[in-house]
Coordinates of C-alpha atoms in Angstrom, one line a residue:
Chain A
M1 CA 15.8 11.3 -42.7
T2 CA 18.1 12.0 -39.8
L3 CA 18.4 9.6 -36.9
R4 CA 16.8 12.1 -34.6
A5 CA 13.9 12.6 -37.0
T6 CA 13.5 8.8 -37.3
V7 CA 13.4 8.4 -33.5
E8 CA 10.8 11.2 -33.2
E9 CA 8.7 9.5 -35.9
L10 CA 8.9 6.2 -34.0
V11 CA 7.7 7.9 -30.8
R12 CA 4.8 9.5 -32.7
E13 CA 3.9 6.2 -34.2
F14 CA 4.1 4.4 -30.9
R15 CA 1.9 7.0 -29.2
A16 CA -0.7 6.8 -32.0
N17 CA -0.7 3.1 -32.7
G18 CA 1.4 1.3 -30.1
R19 CA 0.2 -1.5 -27.8
I20 CA 0.5 -1.1 -24.1
V21 CA -0.5 -3.9 -21.6
I22 CA -0.9 -3.2 -17.9
V23 CA -0.9 -6.2 -15.6
G24 CA -2.6 -5.3 -12.4
A25 CA -6.1 -3.6 -12.2
S26 CA -5.8 -1.9 -8.9
L27 CA -4.9 1.7 -7.9
A28 CA -1.5 1.8 -9.7
G29 CA -2.9 0.1 -12.9
L30 CA -5.8 2.5 -13.1
R31 CA -3.9 5.6 -12.5
A32 CA -1.2 4.5 -15.0
A33 CA -3.9 4.0 -17.6
E34 CA -5.4 7.4 -17.0
T35 CA -2.0 9.0 -17.2
L36 CA -1.2 7.3 -20.5
R37 CA -4.4 8.7 -22.1
A38 CA -3.7 12.1 -20.5
E39 CA -0.2 12.0 -22.1
G40 CA -1.8 11.5 -25.5
F41 CA -1.4 7.8 -26.0
T42 CA -4.1 6.7 -28.4
G43 CA -2.9 3.2 -29.2
S44 CA -4.4 0.0 -27.7
L45 CA -4.5 -0.4 -24.0
T46 CA -5.2 -3.7 -22.2
I47 CA -5.6 -4.0 -18.5
I48 CA -5.3 -7.4 -16.9
G49 CA -6.5 -8.1 -13.4
D50 CA -6.9 -11.4 -11.6
E51 CA -9.9 -10.2 -9.5
P52 CA -13.2 -10.0 -11.3
Y53 CA -13.7 -6.4 -10.1
E54 CA -12.9 -3.1 -11.6
P55 CA -10.3 -1.1 -9.6
Y56 CA -11.2 -0.5 -6.0
D57 CA -9.6 1.2 -3.0
R58 CA -8.1 -1.0 -0.3
P59 CA -7.6 1.2 2.7
P60 CA -11.3 1.4 3.6
L61 CA -11.5 -2.4 3.7
S62 CA -9.9 -2.8 7.1
K63 CA -11.7 0.2 8.6
Q64 CA -15.2 1.5 7.6
V65 CA -16.0 -1.8 5.6
L66 CA -15.1 -4.1 8.5
K67 CA -17.0 -1.9 10.9
G68 CA -20.1 -2.5 8.8
W69 CA -20.7 1.1 7.8
V70 CA -19.6 0.8 4.1
P71 CA -20.4 -2.3 2.0
A72 CA -17.3 -3.9 0.5
D73 CA -18.5 -3.3 -3.0
H74 CA -18.7 0.5 -2.3
T75 CA -15.0 1.0 -2.7
K76 CA -14.8 1.4 -6.4
L77 CA -12.2 4.0 -7.3
P78 CA -13.3 7.3 -9.0
R79 CA -12.3 7.6 -12.6
M80 CA -10.4 10.8 -13.3
R81 CA -10.6 10.4 -17.1
E82 CA -11.7 8.0 -19.8
V83 CA -9.2 5.2 -20.4
D84 CA -10.8 3.4 -23.3
A85 CA -9.1 0.1 -22.4
D86 CA -9.7 -3.5 -23.1
W87 CA -10.4 -4.8 -19.5
R88 CA -9.4 -8.4 -18.9
L89 CA -10.7 -8.9 -15.4
G90 CA -11.0 -12.2 -13.5
V91 CA -8.1 -13.7 -15.4
A92 CA -4.6 -13.8 -14.0
A93 CA -1.4 -13.3 -15.9
T94 CA 0.6 -16.5 -15.6
G95 CA 3.7 -15.8 -17.7
L96 CA 5.8 -13.3 -19.5
D97 CA 7.8 -14.0 -22.7
R98 CA 10.1 -11.1 -23.4
D99 CA 11.4 -12.6 -26.6
T100 CA 8.0 -12.6 -28.3
K101 CA 6.8 -9.7 -26.1
Q102 CA 3.7 -11.5 -24.9
V103 CA 1.9 -11.9 -21.6
R104 CA 0.4 -15.3 -21.0
L105 CA -3.0 -15.5 -19.3
A106 CA -4.5 -18.2 -17.1
D107 CA -7.1 -19.0 -19.8
G108 CA -4.3 -19.8 -22.3
E109 CA -4.5 -16.6 -24.3
Q110 CA -1.4 -14.6 -25.2
V111 CA -1.6 -10.8 -25.2
P112 CA 1.1 -9.0 -27.2
Y113 CA 2.6 -5.7 -26.1
D114 CA 5.1 -3.1 -27.3
R115 CA 5.4 -1.8 -23.8
L116 CA 4.4 -3.5 -20.5
L117 CA 3.6 -2.1 -17.1
I118 CA 3.9 -4.5 -14.1
A119 CA 1.6 -3.5 -11.3
T120 CA 0.6 -6.8 -9.8
G121 CA 1.0 -5.6 -6.2
T122 CA 1.0 -7.9 -3.2
R123 CA -1.3 -10.5 -1.6
A124 CA -1.9 -11.4 2.0
R125 CA 0.4 -14.0 3.5
Q126 CA -1.8 -16.9 4.4
W127 CA -1.7 -18.9 7.6
P128 CA 1.2 -21.3 6.8
N129 CA -0.5 -24.6 7.7
P130 CA -2.9 -25.2 4.8
S131 CA -5.3 -27.5 6.6
E132 CA -5.6 -25.1 9.5
A133 CA -5.9 -22.1 7.1
A134 CA -8.8 -23.9 5.5
L135 CA -10.8 -24.1 8.8
Y136 CA -14.0 -22.1 8.7
G137 CA -13.5 -18.8 10.5
V138 CA -9.8 -18.3 9.5
H139 CA -9.5 -15.1 7.6
T140 CA -6.9 -12.8 5.9
I141 CA -7.7 -9.4 4.6
R142 CA -6.4 -7.9 1.4
S143 CA -9.2 -8.1 -1.2
R144 CA -12.8 -6.9 -1.3
D145 CA -14.0 -10.5 -0.9
D146 CA -11.8 -11.0 2.1
A147 CA -13.2 -7.9 3.7
A148 CA -16.8 -8.9 2.9
Q149 CA -16.3 -12.3 4.5
L150 CA -14.6 -11.0 7.6
Q151 CA -17.2 -8.2 8.0
K152 CA -20.0 -10.8 7.9
A153 CA -18.2 -12.9 10.5
L154 CA -17.8 -9.9 12.9
A155 CA -21.4 -9.0 12.4
E156 CA -22.4 -12.4 13.8
S157 CA -21.0 -11.4 17.2
P158 CA -18.2 -14.0 17.6
S159 CA -17.3 -14.9 21.2
R160 CA -13.7 -13.9 20.6
V161 CA -11.5 -12.8 17.7
L162 CA -7.9 -13.8 17.5
V163 CA -5.6 -11.5 15.5
I164 CA -2.2 -13.0 14.6
G165 CA 0.3 -10.3 13.9
A166 CA 0.0 -6.7 15.1
G167 CA 1.2 -4.7 12.1
F168 CA -1.1 -2.0 10.8
I169 CA -3.8 -4.3 9.4
G170 CA -3.9 -6.5 12.5
S171 CA -4.1 -3.4 14.7
E172 CA -6.8 -1.9 12.6
V173 CA -8.8 -5.1 12.8
A174 CA -8.4 -5.2 16.6
S175 CA -9.5 -1.6 16.8
V176 CA -12.7 -2.4 14.8
C177 CA -13.4 -5.4 17.0
R178 CA -13.3 -3.3 20.1
E179 CA -15.5 -0.6 18.5
L180 CA -18.0 -3.4 17.9
D181 CA -17.5 -4.6 21.5
I182 CA -16.1 -8.0 20.4
P183 CA -13.5 -9.5 22.7
V184 CA -10.2 -9.7 20.9
T185 CA -6.8 -11.2 21.5
V186 CA -3.8 -10.0 19.6
V187 CA -0.7 -12.2 19.4
E188 CA 2.4 -10.6 18.1
R189 CA 5.8 -12.3 17.7
G190 CA 7.7 -9.0 18.1
S191 CA 8.1 -7.0 21.2
A192 CA 5.1 -4.6 20.5
P193 CA 2.5 -3.7 17.8
L194 CA 3.8 -1.8 14.8
V195 CA 7.4 -2.4 15.8
G196 CA 8.6 -3.2 12.3
A197 CA 7.1 0.0 10.8
L198 CA 7.7 2.4 13.7
G199 CA 10.1 0.8 16.2
G200 CA 9.9 -0.3 19.8
V201 CA 9.5 3.2 21.4
I202 CA 6.3 4.0 19.4
G203 CA 5.3 0.3 19.5
E204 CA 5.2 0.5 23.3
I205 CA 2.7 3.4 23.0
A206 CA 0.7 1.4 20.5
A207 CA 0.7 -1.5 23.0
Q208 CA -0.6 0.8 25.8
M209 CA -3.3 2.1 23.5
Q210 CA -4.5 -1.4 22.6
R211 CA -4.6 -2.5 26.3
E212 CA -6.5 0.7 27.3
H213 CA -9.1 -0.2 24.8
G214 CA -9.5 -3.7 26.2
V215 CA -7.4 -5.7 23.8
D216 CA -5.9 -8.8 25.2
L217 CA -2.4 -8.1 23.7
R218 CA 0.3 -10.8 24.0
C219 CA 3.7 -9.9 22.6
G220 CA 6.8 -12.0 22.1
L221 CA 4.7 -15.0 21.3
G222 CA 3.7 -17.0 18.3
V223 CA 0.7 -19.1 17.5
S224 CA 1.9 -22.7 17.1
S225 CA -1.3 -24.2 15.8
L226 CA -5.0 -23.7 15.2
E227 CA -7.6 -26.3 16.3
G228 CA -11.0 -26.9 14.7
D229 CA -14.1 -28.7 15.9
S230 CA -15.6 -31.7 14.1
G231 CA -17.5 -29.3 11.8
G232 CA -14.3 -27.8 10.6
H233 CA -14.8 -24.5 12.4
V234 CA -11.8 -23.0 14.1
R235 CA -12.2 -23.0 17.9
R236 CA -8.9 -22.6 19.6
A237 CA -5.3 -21.5 19.1
H238 CA -2.2 -22.9 20.8
L239 CA 0.4 -20.4 21.6
S240 CA 4.2 -20.9 21.8
D241 CA 4.2 -20.5 25.6
G242 CA 1.9 -23.5 26.0
T243 CA -1.3 -21.4 26.6
T244 CA -4.4 -21.5 24.5
V245 CA -6.9 -18.9 23.3
D246 CA -10.5 -19.9 22.5
A247 CA -11.7 -18.0 19.5
D248 CA -14.2 -18.6 16.7
V249 CA -12.7 -16.0 14.3
V250 CA -9.0 -15.9 13.5
V251 CA -7.5 -13.1 11.4
A252 CA -4.0 -13.9 10.1
S253 CA -2.4 -10.5 9.4
L254 CA 1.1 -11.7 8.7
G255 CA 2.1 -9.2 6.1
S256 CA 2.2 -9.4 2.4
I257 CA 3.8 -11.4 -0.4
R258 CA 4.7 -9.7 -3.7
N259 CA 2.9 -11.1 -6.8
V260 CA 5.9 -12.0 -8.9
E261 CA 5.5 -15.8 -9.5
W262 CA 4.1 -15.1 -12.9
L263 CA 7.5 -13.6 -13.9
E264 CA 9.4 -16.7 -13.1
G265 CA 11.7 -17.5 -16.1
S266 CA 11.1 -14.0 -17.6
G267 CA 14.7 -13.0 -16.9
L268 CA 13.6 -9.9 -14.9
A269 CA 15.0 -9.0 -11.5
A270 CA 11.9 -10.2 -9.9
G271 CA 11.7 -12.2 -6.7
F272 CA 10.9 -12.2 -3.0
W273 CA 11.7 -8.5 -2.7
G274 CA 9.6 -7.3 -5.7
V275 CA 10.6 -6.3 -9.2
G276 CA 13.7 -4.1 -9.3
C277 CA 13.4 -1.0 -11.3
D278 CA 15.1 2.4 -11.7
A279 CA 13.6 5.6 -10.3
G280 CA 11.9 6.1 -13.6
G281 CA 10.0 2.8 -13.2
R282 CA 12.0 0.9 -15.9
A283 CA 12.4 -2.7 -14.8
F284 CA 15.9 -4.3 -14.4
D285 CA 16.6 -7.6 -15.9
I286 CA 18.1 -10.4 -13.8
N287 CA 21.6 -9.0 -14.5
G288 CA 20.7 -5.6 -13.2
V289 CA 20.6 -4.1 -16.6
V290 CA 17.7 -1.7 -17.3
T291 CA 15.1 -2.8 -19.9
D292 CA 13.6 -0.6 -22.5
S293 CA 10.0 -1.8 -22.7
I294 CA 9.0 -3.0 -19.3
Y295 CA 8.0 -0.8 -16.4
V296 CA 7.0 -1.4 -12.8
A297 CA 4.8 0.6 -10.4
G298 CA 3.0 0.2 -7.0
D299 CA 3.6 -2.2 -4.2
V300 CA 5.5 -4.7 -6.3
A301 CA 8.1 -2.1 -7.5
R302 CA 11.4 -1.7 -5.8
A303 CA 13.5 1.3 -6.8
P304 CA 16.6 3.2 -5.5
H305 CA 15.6 6.2 -3.4
V306 CA 17.9 9.2 -3.5
L307 CA 17.1 10.3 0.1
Y308 CA 17.9 6.9 1.5
E309 CA 21.4 6.4 0.3
Y310 CA 20.0 5.1 -3.0
Q311 CA 18.9 1.9 -1.3
F312 CA 16.3 -0.1 -3.1
L313 CA 13.0 0.5 -1.3
A314 CA 9.6 -1.2 -1.9
M315 CA 6.9 1.1 -0.5
E316 CA 3.5 -0.4 0.1
H317 CA 1.8 2.9 0.4
W318 CA -1.2 4.5 -1.3
D319 CA 0.7 7.5 -2.6
N320 CA 3.5 5.3 -4.0
A321 CA 1.0 3.5 -6.1
V322 CA -0.5 6.7 -7.4
L323 CA 2.7 8.7 -8.1
G324 CA 4.8 5.7 -9.2
A325 CA 2.1 4.8 -11.7
E326 CA 2.0 8.4 -13.0
V327 CA 5.8 8.5 -13.4
A328 CA 6.0 5.1 -15.1
A329 CA 3.2 5.9 -17.5
H330 CA 4.7 9.2 -18.4
N331 CA 8.0 7.6 -19.1
M332 CA 6.4 4.8 -21.2
V333 CA 5.4 7.3 -23.8
N334 CA 8.4 9.7 -23.6
L335 CA 12.1 9.5 -24.3
E336 CA 15.1 11.0 -22.7
P337 CA 15.5 13.9 -21.8
N338 CA 11.8 14.0 -20.9
Y339 CA 11.9 11.2 -18.4
R340 CA 10.5 11.9 -15.0
P341 CA 11.9 10.4 -11.7
H342 CA 9.7 9.0 -9.0
L343 CA 11.0 11.0 -6.1
L344 CA 8.3 10.4 -3.5
L345 CA 8.7 11.3 0.1
P346 CA 6.7 8.3 1.3
G347 CA 3.9 8.7 3.7
F348 CA 1.1 6.6 5.2
W349 CA -1.7 6.8 7.7
S350 CA -3.6 4.4 9.9
G351 CA -6.7 5.1 12.0
Q352 CA -6.9 2.9 15.0
F353 CA -8.4 3.1 18.5
G354 CA -9.6 6.6 17.7
V355 CA -6.1 7.9 16.9
N356 CA -4.8 9.0 13.5
I357 CA -1.3 7.6 13.1
K358 CA 0.6 9.2 10.2
S359 CA 4.1 9.1 9.0
V360 CA 6.5 10.7 6.4
G361 CA 9.8 9.4 5.4
V362 CA 11.1 5.9 6.1
P363 CA 11.1 5.3 9.9
P364 CA 13.0 2.0 9.9
F365 CA 15.9 3.9 8.3
G366 CA 16.3 5.7 11.6
D367 CA 18.1 4.4 14.6
E368 CA 17.1 7.2 17.0
I369 CA 13.9 8.8 17.9
V370 CA 13.0 12.1 19.6
F371 CA 9.6 13.4 20.7
T372 CA 9.4 16.9 19.4
Q373 CA 5.8 18.0 20.1
G374 CA 2.8 17.3 22.1
S375 CA 2.2 14.7 24.9
V376 CA 2.6 10.9 24.7
E377 CA 0.1 10.6 27.7
E378 CA -2.5 12.5 25.7
R379 CA -1.8 10.4 22.6
R380 CA -1.2 13.6 20.6
F381 CA 2.4 14.0 19.6
A382 CA 5.0 14.2 16.9
A383 CA 8.3 12.4 16.9
A384 CA 11.3 12.4 14.5
Y385 CA 13.6 9.6 13.5
G386 CA 17.3 10.2 12.9
H387 CA 20.2 8.5 11.2
G388 CA 23.7 9.7 11.0
G389 CA 22.8 13.2 12.3
R390 CA 20.0 13.9 9.9
I391 CA 16.2 13.5 10.1
V392 CA 14.9 10.6 8.0
A393 CA 11.3 10.2 9.1
A394 CA 8.6 11.5 11.4
V395 CA 5.5 10.0 13.0
T396 CA 2.5 11.8 14.4
F397 CA -0.4 10.6 16.6
D398 CA -3.3 13.0 16.1
H399 CA -0.8 15.7 15.1
G400 CA -1.0 15.3 11.3
K401 CA -1.0 19.0 10.6
W402 CA 2.7 19.1 11.5
L403 CA 3.9 16.4 9.2
E404 CA 4.5 18.9 6.4
Y405 CA 7.0 20.7 8.5
Y406 CA 8.9 17.5 9.1
G407 CA 8.6 16.4 5.5
K408 CA 10.3 19.5 4.3
L409 CA 13.1 19.0 6.8
I410 CA 13.6 15.4 5.5
E411 CA 13.7 16.5 1.9
Q412 CA 16.3 19.1 2.8
S413 CA 18.4 16.6 4.7
G414 CA 17.8 18.6 7.8
P415 CA 19.6 17.9 11.1
F416 CA 18.6 15.4 13.8
P417 CA 17.4 16.2 16.3
P418 CA 15.4 18.6 14.2
P419 CA 14.9 22.3 15.1
P420 CA 11.6 22.4 17.0
P421 CA 8.7 24.0 15.2
G422 CA 8.2 26.5 18.0
W423 CA 5.0 25.0 19.3
D424 CA 3.9 22.7 22.1
Q425 CA 7.3 21.2 22.9
P426 CA 7.6 18.4 25.4
P427 CA 9.9 19.1 28.5
D428 CA 12.2 16.2 27.5
M429 CA 13.6 16.3 24.0
K430 CA 16.4 13.8 24.3
P431 CA 16.9 11.3 21.4
V432 CA 16.7 7.7 22.4
P433 CA 17.2 4.4 20.4
A434 CA 14.2 3.9 18.1
E435 CA 14.4 0.1 18.8
F436 CA 13.7 -1.4 15.4
P437 CA 14.1 -5.2 15.2
D438 CA 17.3 -6.5 13.8
P439 CA 16.8 -6.9 10.1
R440 CA 19.3 -9.7 9.9
V441 CA 16.7 -12.4 10.3
P442 CA 17.1 -15.4 8.1
T443 CA 14.7 -15.5 5.1
A444 CA 14.3 -17.7 2.1
I445 CA 15.7 -15.1 -0.3
P446 CA 16.9 -17.0 -3.4
D447 CA 20.6 -17.1 -4.3
V448 CA 21.6 -15.3 -7.4
V449 CA 24.6 -16.9 -9.1
L450 CA 26.6 -16.0 -12.2
T451 CA 27.0 -18.5 -15.0
G452 CA 28.9 -18.6 -18.3
H453 CA 32.5 -17.7 -19.1
A454 CA 32.8 -15.7 -22.3
P455 CA 31.8 -12.0 -21.7
S456 CA 28.9 -12.4 -24.2
E457 CA 27.5 -15.4 -22.4
R458 CA 27.9 -14.3 -18.8
T459 CA 24.6 -14.0 -17.1
A460 CA 22.9 -14.2 -13.7
E461 CA 20.5 -16.9 -12.6
F462 CA 18.1 -17.4 -9.7
R463 CA 18.5 -20.5 -7.5
P464 CA 15.4 -20.5 -5.3
R465 CA 15.8 -21.9 -1.8
R466 CA 13.0 -24.2 -1.1
H467 CA 12.8 -24.2 2.7
Chain B
M1 CA -20.9 8.5 -7.4
R2 CA -17.4 7.7 -6.5
I3 CA -14.9 9.6 -4.4
V4 CA -11.5 9.0 -2.8
V5 CA -9.8 11.1 -0.2
D6 CA -6.0 11.4 -0.2
L7 CA -5.6 10.7 3.5
N8 CA -1.9 11.6 3.3
R9 CA -3.0 15.1 2.4
C10 CA -6.0 15.2 4.7
Q11 CA -5.2 17.1 8.0
G12 CA -8.5 16.5 9.7
Y13 CA -10.0 20.0 9.3
A14 CA -13.4 18.2 9.1
Q15 CA -15.1 20.8 6.9
C16 CA -16.4 17.9 4.8
V17 CA -17.9 16.3 7.9
Y18 CA -20.0 19.5 8.5
L19 CA -21.1 19.7 4.9
A20 CA -21.8 16.1 4.2
H21 CA -22.1 14.2 7.4
E22 CA -23.7 11.1 5.9
V23 CA -20.6 10.7 3.7
F24 CA -17.7 11.8 5.9
R25 CA -17.1 10.9 9.5
L26 CA -14.2 11.6 12.0
H27 CA -12.9 8.6 13.8
G28 CA -11.6 10.2 17.0
Q29 CA -10.1 13.7 16.7
E30 CA -8.4 13.5 13.4
A31 CA -8.8 10.3 11.4
L32 CA -11.3 10.7 8.5
T33 CA -13.4 7.8 7.3
Y34 CA -15.9 8.1 4.5
E35 CA -18.3 6.3 2.2
P36 CA -16.4 6.0 -1.1
N37 CA -19.4 5.3 -3.3
P38 CA -22.2 7.6 -1.9
D39 CA -25.7 7.8 -3.5
D40 CA -25.9 10.1 -6.5
E41 CA -28.4 12.3 -4.6
R42 CA -25.5 13.4 -2.4
R43 CA -23.5 14.7 -5.3
L44 CA -24.1 18.4 -4.5
Q45 CA -23.2 18.0 -0.8
V46 CA -20.1 16.1 -1.7
E47 CA -19.0 18.6 -4.3
R48 CA -19.5 21.4 -1.7
A49 CA -17.4 19.4 0.8
A50 CA -14.6 18.8 -1.8
A51 CA -14.6 22.5 -2.7
A52 CA -14.4 23.5 1.0
C53 CA -11.5 21.1 1.8
P54 CA -8.6 23.4 2.9
V55 CA -6.1 20.9 1.5
Q56 CA -8.1 19.8 -1.5
A57 CA -7.8 16.1 -0.6
I58 CA -11.2 14.9 -1.9
M59 CA -11.2 13.6 -5.5
I60 CA -14.5 13.1 -7.3
D61 CA -15.3 10.8 -10.2
R62 CA -15.0 12.8 -13.5
V63 CA -16.3 10.1 -15.7
E64 CA -20.0 9.3 -15.8
G65 CA -21.0 5.6 -16.2
A66 CA -19.4 5.1 -19.6
D67 CA -15.9 3.5 -20.1
R68 CA -15.8 1.8 -16.8
G69 CA -15.1 -1.6 -18.3
A70 CA -16.6 -4.2 -16.0
T71 CA -19.4 -2.8 -14.0
S72 CA -19.3 -5.0 -11.0

């Protein structure tokens, strides 16, 4: 048998009788499983999820679920095809042994794999003080259970809700509170809401929107501590300027943490920033060498993006989970030259204060912004972000029909400022600084050090910083 | 039944809102919200809404009951 024929036989055998394990039973895990079956994989498929629920959709949780229209358990994702999987739900993966090719579960069981997909996503960052975080009335929102609990708390007409952090989730929660006519204070450490995702110029518009809807918005401030009553119920927050806010519901919307702890010691390039992988979803080991049998998809994946100077980007977006999973699954059951790349032009949406905010591209990659259509005063506009003379992203407020136009320009590395689409142009189209916060803030990113001397022994090693 | 709307693709034409207003709602001018797991009796309405969507953003469950693993 020729080598080529042997390899083809191996692929056939793997597709027929191989063992694939998917860790993560959310959007990316489900879509990957469906794609594997669609690609003709008939071997054994195991899907491991730490939550006890089958895959559900998260975006509705901070919107129609919180508002009380849709129950939290009504978010189960539609199934696009049979997956015939062994579902291991309600048990977390706690370790990965790449030598024996086994995933270790919290109940002690070991699940063997021939190929593994890591789709463990992110979790909500909790309020950092554990005893304050444990006070009754302190919430985060990421899971179906989180949403159910917070919805219940909002339905009991609290006297005031305090939202800590004005990113998309915090802003959506504040919006729901105002729709329910609940007084709400939002405390944001940055200069404005959404400033990390969309910059200070758009952030200022988001701030005006919040205030117009009656949000008590306080920017440039932190929450120093939370105070509870004798019954262990949160009652008050102390802010960094010495003032206090009385609130009986507190929502910590402090961003997300990638679920990579279970990969400690696995020798993968997994850490604070996610799991490094190539644009085909193949995981990198700690040395930056691509692996053959481990793939990554969804929020936890971090891959180089051709449109953004091949920088490694982690995209916590819905379409990244869907398309990244499809690409990774395809590549898991194919060989070169049939690999597919994950070449997504990222996009996201957020409904808040009656306005549909949508974006394409990577806004924080831009350093300038120009309003290209509509009217900021009417909260209906499009704006483009530029970097180095080319358009890298666009954002719309109630102007989503135009995003495709900007998306095409971004894909073609079009000029910045972009040629106007010939409709509803504002009088002033002068680019201004987009005002993103300085990314050079200190973080607890672990050091990676090189050890060993002989070329065959030389390897990288994480040295976590514990502070 | 189960549905999901690709809200990156959705452009707020609101055809679905006219055809199945118990399932799809506009929040403001353009932001669509919806009931992801509507009652089965709404299936015909929802299928019509999905068919009428100009950007084909509404995806409907193609697997009935079986093979859903855990049922919670």
